[in-house]
Tab-separated table of C-alpha atoms and ligand atoms in Angstrom:
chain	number	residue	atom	x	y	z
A	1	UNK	CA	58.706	-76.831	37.318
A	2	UNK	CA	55.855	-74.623	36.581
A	3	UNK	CA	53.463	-76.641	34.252
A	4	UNK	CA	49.287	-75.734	33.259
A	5	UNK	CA	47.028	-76.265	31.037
A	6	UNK	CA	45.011	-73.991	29.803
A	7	UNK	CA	42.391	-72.763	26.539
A	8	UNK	CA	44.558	-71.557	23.551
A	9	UNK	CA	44.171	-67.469	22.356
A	10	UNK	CA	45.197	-65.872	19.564
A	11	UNK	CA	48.513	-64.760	20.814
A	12	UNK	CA	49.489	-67.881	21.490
A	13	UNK	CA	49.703	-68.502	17.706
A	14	UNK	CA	53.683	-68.253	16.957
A	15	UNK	CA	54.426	-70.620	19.854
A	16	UNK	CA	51.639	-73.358	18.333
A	17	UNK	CA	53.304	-73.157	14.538
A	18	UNK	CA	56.896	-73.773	16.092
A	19	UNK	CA	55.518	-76.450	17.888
A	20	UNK	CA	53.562	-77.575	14.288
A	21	UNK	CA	56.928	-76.954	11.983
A	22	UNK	CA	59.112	-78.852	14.426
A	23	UNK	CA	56.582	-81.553	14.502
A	24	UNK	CA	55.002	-82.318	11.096
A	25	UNK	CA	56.799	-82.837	7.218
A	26	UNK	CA	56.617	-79.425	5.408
A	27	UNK	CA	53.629	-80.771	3.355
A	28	UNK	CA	51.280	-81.846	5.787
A	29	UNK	CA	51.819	-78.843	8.556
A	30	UNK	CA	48.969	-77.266	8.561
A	31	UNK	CA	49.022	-72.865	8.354
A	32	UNK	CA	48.377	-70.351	11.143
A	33	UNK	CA	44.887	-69.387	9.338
A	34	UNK	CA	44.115	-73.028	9.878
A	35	UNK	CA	44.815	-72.606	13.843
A	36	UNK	CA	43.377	-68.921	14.464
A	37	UNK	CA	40.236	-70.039	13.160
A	38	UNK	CA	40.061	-73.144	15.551
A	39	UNK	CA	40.718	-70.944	18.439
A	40	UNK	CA	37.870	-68.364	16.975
A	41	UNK	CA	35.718	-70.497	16.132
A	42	UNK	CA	35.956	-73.023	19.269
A	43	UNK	CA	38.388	-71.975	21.771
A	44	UNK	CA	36.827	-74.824	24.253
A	45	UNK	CA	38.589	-77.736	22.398
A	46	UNK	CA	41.798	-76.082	21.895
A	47	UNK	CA	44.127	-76.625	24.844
A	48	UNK	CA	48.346	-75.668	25.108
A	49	UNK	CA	50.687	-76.982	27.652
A	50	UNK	CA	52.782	-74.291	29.055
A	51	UNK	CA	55.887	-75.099	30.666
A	52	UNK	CA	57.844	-72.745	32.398
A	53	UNK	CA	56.067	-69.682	30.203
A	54	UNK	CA	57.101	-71.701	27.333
A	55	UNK	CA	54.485	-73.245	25.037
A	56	UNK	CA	55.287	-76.928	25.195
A	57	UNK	CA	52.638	-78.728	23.555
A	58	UNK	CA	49.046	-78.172	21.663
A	59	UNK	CA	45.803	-80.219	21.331
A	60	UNK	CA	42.792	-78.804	18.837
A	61	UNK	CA	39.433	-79.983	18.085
A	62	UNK	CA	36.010	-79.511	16.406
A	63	UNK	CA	32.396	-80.743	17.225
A	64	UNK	CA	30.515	-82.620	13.801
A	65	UNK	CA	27.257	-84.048	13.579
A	66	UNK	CA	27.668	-87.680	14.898
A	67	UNK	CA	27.238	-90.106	12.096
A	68	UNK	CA	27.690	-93.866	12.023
A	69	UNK	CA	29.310	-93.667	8.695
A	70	UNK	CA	32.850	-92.209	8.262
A	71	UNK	CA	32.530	-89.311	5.936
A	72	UNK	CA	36.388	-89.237	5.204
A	73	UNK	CA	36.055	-85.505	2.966
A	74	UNK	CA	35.576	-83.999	6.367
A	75	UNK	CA	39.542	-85.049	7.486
A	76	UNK	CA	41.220	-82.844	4.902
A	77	UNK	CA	44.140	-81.053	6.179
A	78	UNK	CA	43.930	-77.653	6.849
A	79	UNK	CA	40.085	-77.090	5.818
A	80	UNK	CA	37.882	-74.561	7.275
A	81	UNK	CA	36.807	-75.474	10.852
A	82	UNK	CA	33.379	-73.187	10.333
A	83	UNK	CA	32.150	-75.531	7.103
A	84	UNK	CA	32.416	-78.284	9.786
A	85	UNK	CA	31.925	-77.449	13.406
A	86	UNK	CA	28.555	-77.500	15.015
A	87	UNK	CA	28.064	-76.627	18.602
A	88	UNK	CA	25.271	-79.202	19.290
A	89	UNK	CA	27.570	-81.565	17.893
A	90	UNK	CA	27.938	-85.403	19.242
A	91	UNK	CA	31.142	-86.211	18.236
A	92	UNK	CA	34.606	-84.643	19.303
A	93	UNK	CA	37.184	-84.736	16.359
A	94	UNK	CA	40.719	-84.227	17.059
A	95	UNK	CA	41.826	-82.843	14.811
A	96	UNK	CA	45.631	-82.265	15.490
A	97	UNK	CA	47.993	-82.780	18.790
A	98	UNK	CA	51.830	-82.307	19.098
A	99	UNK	CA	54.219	-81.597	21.631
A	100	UNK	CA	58.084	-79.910	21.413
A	101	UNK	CA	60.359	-82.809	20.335
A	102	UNK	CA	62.157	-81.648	23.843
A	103	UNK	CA	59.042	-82.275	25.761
A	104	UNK	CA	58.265	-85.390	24.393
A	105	UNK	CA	58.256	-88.947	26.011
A	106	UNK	CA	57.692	-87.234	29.570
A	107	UNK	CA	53.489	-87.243	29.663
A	108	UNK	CA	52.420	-84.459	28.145
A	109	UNK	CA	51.304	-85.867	25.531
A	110	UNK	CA	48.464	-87.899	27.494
A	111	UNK	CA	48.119	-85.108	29.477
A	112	UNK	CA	46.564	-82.667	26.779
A	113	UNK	CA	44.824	-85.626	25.612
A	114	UNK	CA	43.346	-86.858	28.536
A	115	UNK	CA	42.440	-83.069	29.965
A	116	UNK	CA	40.948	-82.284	26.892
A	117	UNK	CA	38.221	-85.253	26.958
A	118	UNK	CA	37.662	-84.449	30.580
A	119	UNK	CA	37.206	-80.509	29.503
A	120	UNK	CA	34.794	-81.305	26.633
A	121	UNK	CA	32.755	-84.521	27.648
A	122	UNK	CA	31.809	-82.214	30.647
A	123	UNK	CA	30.656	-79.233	28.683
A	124	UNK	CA	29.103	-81.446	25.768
A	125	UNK	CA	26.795	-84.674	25.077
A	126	UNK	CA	29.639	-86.297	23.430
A	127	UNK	CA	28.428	-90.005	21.223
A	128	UNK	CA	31.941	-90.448	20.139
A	129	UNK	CA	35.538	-89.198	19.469
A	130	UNK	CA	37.193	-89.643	16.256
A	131	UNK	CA	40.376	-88.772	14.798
A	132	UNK	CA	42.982	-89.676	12.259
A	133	UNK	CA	46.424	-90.687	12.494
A	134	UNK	CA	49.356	-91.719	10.062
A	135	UNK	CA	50.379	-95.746	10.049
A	136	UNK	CA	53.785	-94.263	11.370
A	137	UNK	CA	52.962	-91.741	14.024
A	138	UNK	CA	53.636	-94.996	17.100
A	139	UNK	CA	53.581	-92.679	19.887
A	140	UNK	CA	50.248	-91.115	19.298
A	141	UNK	CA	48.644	-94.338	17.908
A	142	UNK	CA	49.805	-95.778	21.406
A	143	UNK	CA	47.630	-92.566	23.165
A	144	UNK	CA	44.836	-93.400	21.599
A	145	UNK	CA	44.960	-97.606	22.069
A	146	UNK	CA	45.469	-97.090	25.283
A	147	UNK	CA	42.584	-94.369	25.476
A	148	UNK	CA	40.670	-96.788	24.234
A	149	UNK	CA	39.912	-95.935	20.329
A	150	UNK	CA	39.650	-98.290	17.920
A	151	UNK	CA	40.735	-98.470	14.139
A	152	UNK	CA	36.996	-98.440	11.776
A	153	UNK	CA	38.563	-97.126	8.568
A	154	UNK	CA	41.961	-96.654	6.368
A	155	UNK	CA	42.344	-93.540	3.786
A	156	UNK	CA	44.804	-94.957	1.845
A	157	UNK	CA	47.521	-92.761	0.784
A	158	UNK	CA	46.059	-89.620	2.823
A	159	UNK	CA	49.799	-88.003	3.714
A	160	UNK	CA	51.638	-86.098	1.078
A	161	UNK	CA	54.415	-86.956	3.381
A	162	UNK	CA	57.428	-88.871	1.880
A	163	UNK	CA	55.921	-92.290	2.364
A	164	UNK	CA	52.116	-91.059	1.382
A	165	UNK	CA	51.652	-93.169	4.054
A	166	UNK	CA	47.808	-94.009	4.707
A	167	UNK	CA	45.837	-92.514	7.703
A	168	UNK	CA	43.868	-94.686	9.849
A	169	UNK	CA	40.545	-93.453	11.438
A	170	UNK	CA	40.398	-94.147	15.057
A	171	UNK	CA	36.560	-94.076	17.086
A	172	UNK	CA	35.789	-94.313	20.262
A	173	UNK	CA	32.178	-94.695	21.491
A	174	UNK	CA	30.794	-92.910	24.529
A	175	UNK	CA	28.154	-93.864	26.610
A	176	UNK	CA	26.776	-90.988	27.984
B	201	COA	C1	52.273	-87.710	19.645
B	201	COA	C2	52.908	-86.788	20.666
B	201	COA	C3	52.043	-85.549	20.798
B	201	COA	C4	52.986	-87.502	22.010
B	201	COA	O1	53.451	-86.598	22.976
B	201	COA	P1	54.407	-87.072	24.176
B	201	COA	O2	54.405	-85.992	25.187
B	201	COA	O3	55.707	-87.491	23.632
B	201	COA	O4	53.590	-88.349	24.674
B	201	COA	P2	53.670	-89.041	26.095
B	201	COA	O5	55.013	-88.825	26.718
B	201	COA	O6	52.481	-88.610	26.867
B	201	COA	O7	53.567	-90.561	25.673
B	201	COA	C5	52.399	-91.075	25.135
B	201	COA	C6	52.527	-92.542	24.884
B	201	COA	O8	53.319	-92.746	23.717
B	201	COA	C7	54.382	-93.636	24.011
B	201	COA	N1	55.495	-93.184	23.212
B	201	COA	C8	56.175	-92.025	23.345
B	201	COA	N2	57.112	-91.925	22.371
B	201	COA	C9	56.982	-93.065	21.630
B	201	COA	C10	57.640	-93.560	20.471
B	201	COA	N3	58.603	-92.848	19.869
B	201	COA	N4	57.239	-94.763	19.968
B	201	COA	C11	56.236	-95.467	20.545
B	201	COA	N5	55.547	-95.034	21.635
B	201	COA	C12	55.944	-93.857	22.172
B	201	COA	C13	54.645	-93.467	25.461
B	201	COA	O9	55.265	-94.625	25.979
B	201	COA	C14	53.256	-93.272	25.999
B	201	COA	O10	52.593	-94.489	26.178
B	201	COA	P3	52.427	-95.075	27.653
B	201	COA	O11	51.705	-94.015	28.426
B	201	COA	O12	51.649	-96.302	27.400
B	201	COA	O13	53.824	-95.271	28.118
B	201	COA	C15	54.357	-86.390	20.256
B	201	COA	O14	55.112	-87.564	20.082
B	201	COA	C16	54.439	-85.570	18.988
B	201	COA	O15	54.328	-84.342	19.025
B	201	COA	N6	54.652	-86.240	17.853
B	201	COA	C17	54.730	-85.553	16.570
B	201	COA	C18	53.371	-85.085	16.098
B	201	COA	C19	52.359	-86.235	15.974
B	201	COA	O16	52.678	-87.330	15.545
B	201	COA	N7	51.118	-85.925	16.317
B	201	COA	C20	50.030	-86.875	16.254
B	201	COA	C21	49.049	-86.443	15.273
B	201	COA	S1	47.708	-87.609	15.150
């Protein structure tokens, strides 16, 4: 099987929202504005799996000032990347990662994951990596335990999913 990984571009944008409408409730999906401006603004931290010419899976992120204190207005869904990216920025947020439901359970998952760390904490002074993820999403709260991120905050009620189930930050401190 033909598998890489490799930096997302713009015409890569109808494979990522299949991946993102098979993958998240109608209200929380996030639009293909949202995503071309991630891979305009910061193409570095947004990575696809392609399988077999097929685009199997997507990771995206952003670079904010590092702050001890969780500034939880910066997680809303779908906001503009350029309000809150900086390129001298100490801390990687993640700000979305999914994979084809037909892909799934095989790697890939901690592949993108994994490859993206290695791709930005090489390029960047990264402090710390921070994310979000719903109370119900077990398969990527189990990426990030075992990545080694740890839960610092709760949103309660963040999804407008059908549970409004809460979101729980997730940090992980870097040494270098
Ligand atoms: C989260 C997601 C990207 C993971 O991708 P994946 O390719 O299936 O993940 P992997 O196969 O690499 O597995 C990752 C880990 O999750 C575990 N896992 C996979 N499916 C699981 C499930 N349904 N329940 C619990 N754990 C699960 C795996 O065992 C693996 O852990 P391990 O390495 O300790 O065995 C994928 O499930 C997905 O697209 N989910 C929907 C979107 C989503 O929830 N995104 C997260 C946003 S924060």
């Amino acid at each position: 099987m033909k598998i890489s990984i490799r930096n997302a571009e713009k015409d890569d944008i109808e494979g990522i929202m299949s991946i993102e409408h098979e993958s998240f409730h109608t209200n929380i999906a996030e639009n293909s504005d949202t995503f071309l401006e991630r891979i305009e603004t910061f193409s570095h931290g947004f990575l696809i799996i392609v399988i077999e010419g097929e685009i199997a899976g997507y990771i995206s992120s952003e670079l904010w000032d590092y702050s001890e204190n969780i500034d939880t207005g910066k997680f809303v869904l779908g906001h503009s990347i350029a309000e809150t990216h900086r390129n001298d920025g100490k801390e990687l947020y993640i700000s979305s990662i999914a994979v084809l439901k037909k892909y799934r359970g095989k790697g890939y998952g901690n592949a993108l994951f994994s490859e993206l760390e290695k791709h930005i904490t090489c390029k960047y002074e990264i402090a710390s990596i921070i994310l979000i993820v719903s109370e119900n999403w077990h398969a990527a709260k189990s990426i990030y335990e075992k990545n080694g991120f740890r839960q610092v905050h709760v949103i309660s009620g963040f999804f407008d999913d059908e549970n409004n189930s809460d979101a729980i930050v997730m940090r992980k401190n870097r040494s270098n």
